[in-house]
Amino acid sequence: MENAIHVMSSSGMPALGLGAGIPGSHDNELIEAPEEEEEFDVLNDETFGNCEGDWDEEEHKRFAELEGESFFDLQPPDHTKDSGYGNAERSYRSQEEFLEQSISRLMEEEEDDKAKFFGKGQPIPFSGRQQQVSPKSRNIWGTPSHDSQFRKPADALRKLFDTAKAGQRGAPSPAPQVYHPPMPTQSPVGLPQAHTLEEIERQMMSRSRTPQVITAEELERQMRGEDSPRGEYSRTPQVVNHHPQIGPPPQLPPGLLPASALTGEMPRSPFPPGMPPMPLPHHMAMHPPMTPPPGKPPTGMSPINQHPMANGRSSPINIKGLPPGQNLSSPMGRSSSTPTPPLVRGMPPHFQSPHPARLVSPYSIGNSPMAVNLASRMMTPPPNMPPHGHIPHGPIPHMPPMPNSPMGTPPHTRIPPPSNMQDMSPHSRSQQQHHHVVDRRQEIYSQHGNGEASDKHRAYRTNYQRPPPWQKNQPQRRQHQHPQQGEEVEDEYAGLMTQREKDWIIKIQLLQLNTDNPYLDDYYYTYYTLRKKQEESGHTDSMARFLIPNFAKIESRAYTPAQFEGSLGRLTTASVHNPRHIIDVSGGSSPSEDSSKKNVSKELRKFRQLLMDIEKGYILLLDVDDIEKKVFAVPEDSRLSLFLERHEKICMLYQYFTSDESIEQYMQILSVRKGRKLLARVLPLFTKNQAHVALCILFHHMQALVRKDAAEGGLVSLTRPVCRAMEGSDLESLVRLVNILEGEKPPQTGSYLQTLLKNQFSAAVLCGLLNQAEQVFKDTSPVDMDNQLQTEWSQFVEEFAEGLEKMALKDLPVATFLLPLTEAHLSRHLNAQLVGKVEEKVHRLTTPLQTTASSNAAS
Amino acid sequence: MSGYLPGTASLVEEIDKKLLVVLRDGRTLIGYLRSIDQFANLVLHRTIERIHVGKKYGDIPRGIFIVRGENVVLLGEVDTENEKNLPLEEVSIDVILDMQREMQIAKEQEEERKRKALQERGMHFTEQPEDFM
């Protein structure tokens, strides 16, 4: 000790500068030192030139050993913390350490001032050991200015550690160990550095163990230079760390305020910067304190505190080391660790104002002259403060002197806010939540005492007997506050997910909805919205279509991962878009059927094959449809290719229906509903010639179809397309069609008509024929028409009429399709008498009932 | 359907609402949804676990839950007005736990009976229940 003291007295710039303080080896060190000591502080080198020589490696190691011993001696008292997770803590804290150091470098200058401030006559502000060492040494045995200057970097670091650490060090008085008997071998001159090293090392190591929490009171005491009752508070901060909901037990008046928590809270509520720091600490208390600011307590304004973001939601390691202002700008500060760091960084400059208010401890604000400063600073909201940021509380209302526990704050100071709250809209209320937060919580605390807090620590099983903590408060509220309290208790947590986070989620979800092919991915929804839009806009514009954008990109679907030639096996790199191909699942052939069931299966197979064929046809049709939709999305020049493609597809469809093989299958196809539908949809696509041929084929099969269809009547779906297809036909085609209808066999006049007329479809077709014929006759002068055709046609008409006459009215199907010209046509060709006979029936066949459906058909 | 997410649903609208969440293991949680993420992981606040047995139920206060999204079967908003007027009878936690235990025992016995019966008939059957209820 004596030696140490002696050494201290003679320490100072000269000792360092000359390097004379260290025995012999030091000279060597001087030469060697620079290369070895990269890890030393850069500023150190700049400011002090050779002083890195002071960091004698050997001695350093020795000190480390000693340090370690002394350090470990302290362990026993800290059993609770050292139960094995201490190692993890250490490594975890070392990371913090590095960050803190880097930050400390940023803040060096500022710190130095503060260090000086601290240095002046502060015996033991807090965090016992370290603090005890340095100030004492400085104050007593060295000129403060010299010392602080000399130790600038070291002090800076130390200050960092000191202020950062809460009194976690706990009971054991560090003093004895701190002044571990200095190495007898050390020269006196060298000792000051030794101590410095020692201290720093100790701090480093101890720093790595303690949670970085500083109580607000300690901060305040620092500023005021009072003695702090270390013993009281040394243990409590740890306890507080684990409070999930309620917050620190009441006996922790400073409420374990990580100043960082304060800061974390501030950005969260962009509004009333006037939000008194008073309530803040308690609110902070709700969130387990995180790494405290590397202590710039004086003004408490260190922006560094941002990152700790004491919200208990983010990992304490999550110190982003952001430059001061930025973390503030993180969305509500809360999300610093959550969604994405980029989000954190990119915030709008909203929350600049809380900047000053950041590290304010209630006490400091309350008592120190800084209070006014802070207050005034807090009062100036940033220009772009959100509109809701009206300050209900007025300027710093809640800076009552805090000699005692904030828990015990008289309720009267708490009431004004709530009453204010009541006036506000729920929206603003939720945003002002943190007013309530603190208020409410304080009331809760004050009214419920300590017992509840400790309960929260226990497993919830013990809570079985109690109602959930948030319910407990209800009965004790004053009546008028009762409903409000309940909501507010929820509202306290209401803004946990900030709008930015929500937007982030929404963005991801929208991204997932992006599709190149809405018709493929979400067919029904697509059509639904289209239809809705159409209805909205009135039936004016034609149905808008979703463009199918960027079709060219679809090609990449067939992406096969790169495969390597000449390699053993298949080497592929798996990625998200191209996962490993583990199992080859191809449409395997079904196992052969049991022979006993062969016939049945054969039929089934045939049927399935038929269905498959129809499907193929359908796919062609759908492709045509898609092309039609694609056309709009594609610039003019490329459209041609699409048109060609479409044409090609249509031809294929034509082939589908008219080739020889398919003719054989024709009946089968048309016996399946889907086949009919296919034909119905395809007919309009055909050119006239194609349509004609298709009709011929259809008519060819008409008889058979009708016979088959007698039961089902499914052919009606074809009615309209067939009739439409017939439109525009000339007489010759019509005659041909009729001839086909009559069949090859020698026509029994009218007999074929019987069957045809019975079926709705065929009857409609016949009438359609007549309808079209009338159209033809109307349009062309008799001169142009072929006589023979006319004769044939007239014949047909007569047959038609006669056949119709023979049938009873009731047997005739009712028309669904309006064929206005048929009657006229009949009268053209037939004598009045015959016309009269069949008039009614024709009417029935050609004029649908006046229902909405038929009116649609008419239009 | 929300405006920004047409045609689908998003949990964003359910935030800060009191929700009833059914998990894959059959548990029923009721709590305030505080936060979500893109996997529909949920942060439930002031959660209670409600155990239903017959017409009775019991609540166990649980605090804060973080539920992995894949374990959620369904969730729905709780009608705060009507949640007082349930046709069910609330009982204390111990009682409901007892009831649940009894029910579980009864089920197991039934299963055991079935298994034995099958075994007598020469069938060995092991069922792998993946999700409960």
Coordinates of C-alpha atoms in Angstrom, one line a residue, chain A residues 245 460 463-470 489-490 492-497 501-502 504-506 508-510 512-513 525 528, chain B residues 1 4-12 15-16 32 34-38 45-48 60-64 93-94 97:
Chain A
Q245 CA -44.8 -7.5 -15.9
Y460 CA -47.2 -19.7 -12.3
N463 CA -50.5 -18.2 -9.1
Y464 CA -53.2 -20.6 -9.7
Q465 CA -54.8 -19.3 -6.6
R466 CA -54.6 -15.8 -7.7
P467 CA -56.3 -14.1 -10.6
P468 CA -53.9 -13.0 -13.3
P469 CA -51.9 -10.0 -12.1
W470 CA -53.6 -7.7 -14.5
V489 CA -53.7 -1.4 -18.6
E490 CA -54.2 -3.0 -21.9
E492 CA -50.1 0.3 -22.0
Y493 CA -49.0 -2.6 -24.1
A494 CA -51.1 -1.7 -27.1
G495 CA -48.5 -0.2 -29.2
L496 CA -46.0 -3.0 -28.9
M497 CA -46.0 -3.6 -32.5
E501 CA -43.4 -3.5 -38.0
K502 CA -46.9 -4.1 -39.2
W504 CA -43.1 -4.9 -42.7
I505 CA -45.2 -7.9 -42.2
I506 CA -47.7 -6.7 -44.7
I508 CA -43.8 -9.6 -46.8
Q509 CA -47.3 -10.9 -47.2
L510 CA -47.9 -8.8 -50.2
Q512 CA -46.0 -13.5 -51.3
L513 CA -49.0 -12.6 -53.3
Y525 CA -60.4 -14.5 -56.9
Y528 CA -64.3 -12.3 -58.6
Chain B
M1 CA -60.5 -8.8 -46.1
Y4 CA -54.0 -3.7 -48.4
L5 CA -54.2 -7.4 -48.6
P6 CA -57.1 -8.1 -50.8
G7 CA -58.4 -11.5 -51.1
T8 CA -56.6 -12.9 -48.1
A9 CA -56.4 -12.4 -44.4
S10 CA -53.7 -11.1 -42.3
L11 CA -53.0 -11.2 -38.6
V12 CA -52.1 -7.6 -38.6
I15 CA -53.1 -7.1 -33.1
D16 CA -54.0 -5.9 -29.6
Y32 CA -54.0 -10.3 -26.3
R34 CA -49.2 -8.2 -29.3
S35 CA -47.0 -9.0 -32.1
I36 CA -46.7 -11.3 -35.1
D37 CA -44.2 -12.1 -37.7
Q38 CA -44.3 -13.5 -41.2
H45 CA -50.0 -11.1 -23.6
R46 CA -51.9 -11.8 -20.4
T47 CA -52.5 -15.2 -21.6
I48 CA -54.7 -17.6 -19.8
I60 CA -54.8 -20.8 -15.6
P61 CA -53.1 -17.5 -15.9
R62 CA -49.9 -17.8 -17.9
G63 CA -48.6 -14.5 -18.7
I64 CA -46.8 -14.0 -21.9
I93 CA -58.1 -24.5 -11.5
D94 CA -57.6 -27.5 -9.3
L97 CA -57.4 -30.1 -13.6

